[in-house]
Tab-separated table of C-alpha atoms in Angstrom:
chain	number	residue	atom	x	y	z
A	19	MET	CA	-27.031	15.262	16.109
A	20	THR	CA	-23.369	15.300	15.073
A	21	LYS	CA	-21.924	18.106	13.075
A	22	LYS	CA	-19.866	17.180	10.014
A	23	ALA	CA	-16.370	18.576	10.285
A	24	THR	CA	-15.521	21.179	7.691
A	25	PRO	CA	-11.923	21.683	6.600
A	26	SER	CA	-10.211	24.456	8.519
A	27	ARG	CA	-8.348	27.224	6.744
A	28	LEU	CA	-5.086	25.847	8.103
A	29	ARG	CA	-5.835	22.368	6.740
A	30	GLU	CA	-6.714	23.824	3.346
A	31	ALA	CA	-3.474	25.844	3.329
A	32	ILE	CA	-1.397	22.769	4.239
A	33	LEU	CA	-2.980	20.708	1.480
A	34	GLU	CA	-2.567	23.494	-1.074
A	35	THR	CA	1.096	23.996	-0.154
A	36	ALA	CA	1.769	20.252	-0.257
A	37	GLY	CA	0.101	20.039	-3.671
A	38	ASP	CA	2.203	22.909	-4.989
A	39	MET	CA	5.390	21.338	-3.621
A	40	ARG	CA	4.479	18.034	-5.289
A	41	ARG	CA	3.794	19.700	-8.633
A	42	LEU	CA	7.129	21.566	-8.476
A	43	GLY	CA	9.027	18.384	-7.660
A	44	ILE	CA	10.127	19.575	-4.230
A	45	MET	CA	8.175	16.800	-2.537
A	46	ASP	CA	7.983	13.183	-3.660
A	47	GLU	CA	4.670	11.406	-4.194
A	48	ALA	CA	4.968	9.149	-1.137
A	49	THR	CA	5.453	12.106	1.207
A	50	HIS	CA	2.571	13.961	-0.426
A	51	GLU	CA	0.280	10.963	0.059
A	52	LYS	CA	1.231	10.744	3.740
A	53	ILE	CA	0.407	14.403	4.286
A	54	THR	CA	-2.898	14.279	2.465
A	55	LEU	CA	-3.865	11.002	4.131
A	56	ARG	CA	-3.193	12.466	7.586
A	57	GLN	CA	-5.150	15.614	6.793
A	58	LEU	CA	-8.073	14.118	4.905
A	59	GLY	CA	-8.517	10.881	6.804
A	60	LYS	CA	-8.755	7.228	5.871
A	61	GLU	CA	-11.714	7.662	3.529
A	62	VAL	CA	-9.337	8.853	0.803
A	63	ALA	CA	-6.715	6.123	1.252
A	64	PRO	CA	-5.039	5.297	-2.060
A	65	GLU	CA	-5.853	1.922	-3.572
A	66	PRO	CA	-2.787	-0.320	-3.946
A	67	ALA	CA	-1.723	-1.024	-7.507
A	68	PRO	CA	-2.629	-4.484	-8.836
A	69	ILE	CA	0.089	-7.117	-8.631
A	70	THR	CA	0.599	-10.060	-10.977
A	71	GLY	CA	1.312	-13.654	-10.097
A	72	GLU	CA	4.805	-13.328	-11.550
A	73	GLU	CA	5.488	-10.319	-9.309
A	74	ILE	CA	4.262	-12.223	-6.248
A	75	ARG	CA	6.506	-15.190	-7.042
A	76	SER	CA	9.416	-12.824	-7.634
A	77	LEU	CA	8.838	-11.118	-4.263
A	78	ARG	CA	8.766	-14.484	-2.507
A	79	GLU	CA	11.849	-15.800	-4.277
A	80	LYS	CA	13.754	-12.562	-3.677
A	81	ALA	CA	13.034	-12.985	0.044
A	82	ARG	CA	14.220	-16.622	-0.268
A	83	LEU	CA	11.028	-17.969	1.280
A	84	SER	CA	9.055	-21.100	0.505
A	85	GLN	CA	5.369	-20.739	-0.303
A	86	ALA	CA	4.566	-22.145	3.146
A	87	VAL	CA	6.680	-19.585	5.024
A	88	PHE	CA	5.501	-16.725	2.786
A	89	ALA	CA	1.891	-17.767	3.384
A	90	ARG	CA	2.501	-17.881	7.133
A	91	TYR	CA	3.923	-14.334	7.152
A	92	LEU	CA	0.902	-13.075	5.204
A	93	ASN	CA	-1.567	-15.128	7.269
A	94	LEU	CA	-2.755	-16.924	4.130
A	95	THR	CA	-3.001	-20.563	3.129
A	96	VAL	CA	-0.316	-22.179	1.005
A	97	GLY	CA	-2.977	-23.048	-1.576
A	98	TYR	CA	-4.037	-19.415	-1.859
A	99	VAL	CA	-0.432	-18.258	-2.337
A	100	SER	CA	-0.031	-20.906	-5.033
A	101	GLN	CA	-3.190	-19.702	-6.788
A	102	LEU	CA	-1.959	-16.106	-6.605
A	103	GLU	CA	1.403	-17.008	-8.107
A	104	ARG	CA	-0.220	-18.963	-10.946
A	105	GLY	CA	-2.599	-16.096	-11.656
A	106	ALA	CA	-5.650	-18.233	-10.894
A	107	LYS	CA	-6.708	-15.639	-8.307
A	108	ARG	CA	-5.973	-11.973	-7.783
A	109	PRO	CA	-5.143	-10.639	-4.341
A	110	SER	CA	-7.531	-8.136	-2.809
A	111	GLY	CA	-8.138	-6.449	0.508
A	112	PRO	CA	-5.532	-7.002	3.220
A	113	ALA	CA	-3.539	-9.491	1.108
A	114	LEU	CA	-3.136	-6.906	-1.661
A	115	VAL	CA	-2.110	-4.239	0.843
A	116	LEU	CA	0.537	-6.512	2.400
A	117	LEU	CA	1.886	-7.567	-0.996
A	118	ASP	CA	2.064	-3.930	-2.093
A	119	LEU	CA	3.927	-3.084	1.115
A	120	ILE	CA	6.411	-5.897	0.466
A	121	ARG	CA	6.810	-4.713	-3.126
A	122	ARG	CA	7.589	-1.158	-1.990
A	123	LYS	CA	9.564	-1.762	1.219
A	124	GLY	CA	10.769	-5.361	1.079
A	125	ILE	CA	9.866	-8.383	3.185
A	126	GLU	CA	11.477	-6.723	6.219
A	127	ALA	CA	8.487	-4.389	6.436
A	128	ILE	CA	6.272	-7.182	7.766
A	129	LEU	CA	8.806	-9.122	9.828
């Protein structure tokens, strides 16, 4: 029988301090998320924000990539990238995570 881990007092103190620092504006949201994610584990991972077809096309064009090359970098088919850009489909799962990463950090984040 495995025992479920309970938060230690130190972990609780770290999370409380990080929350206070975030509320006071001393710490930015991205840093706060990293701290809480490390302390709480992957089960509380934040869900990436939805992304529109226009945003996807803009990301690709900003990186000066064809649909074929963009699809290759994301390990997707060209047809799927085309459907995403037209808004016929919405990205989910790993595709959404990669697109969100590119949106936040640029195409260099996956190269």
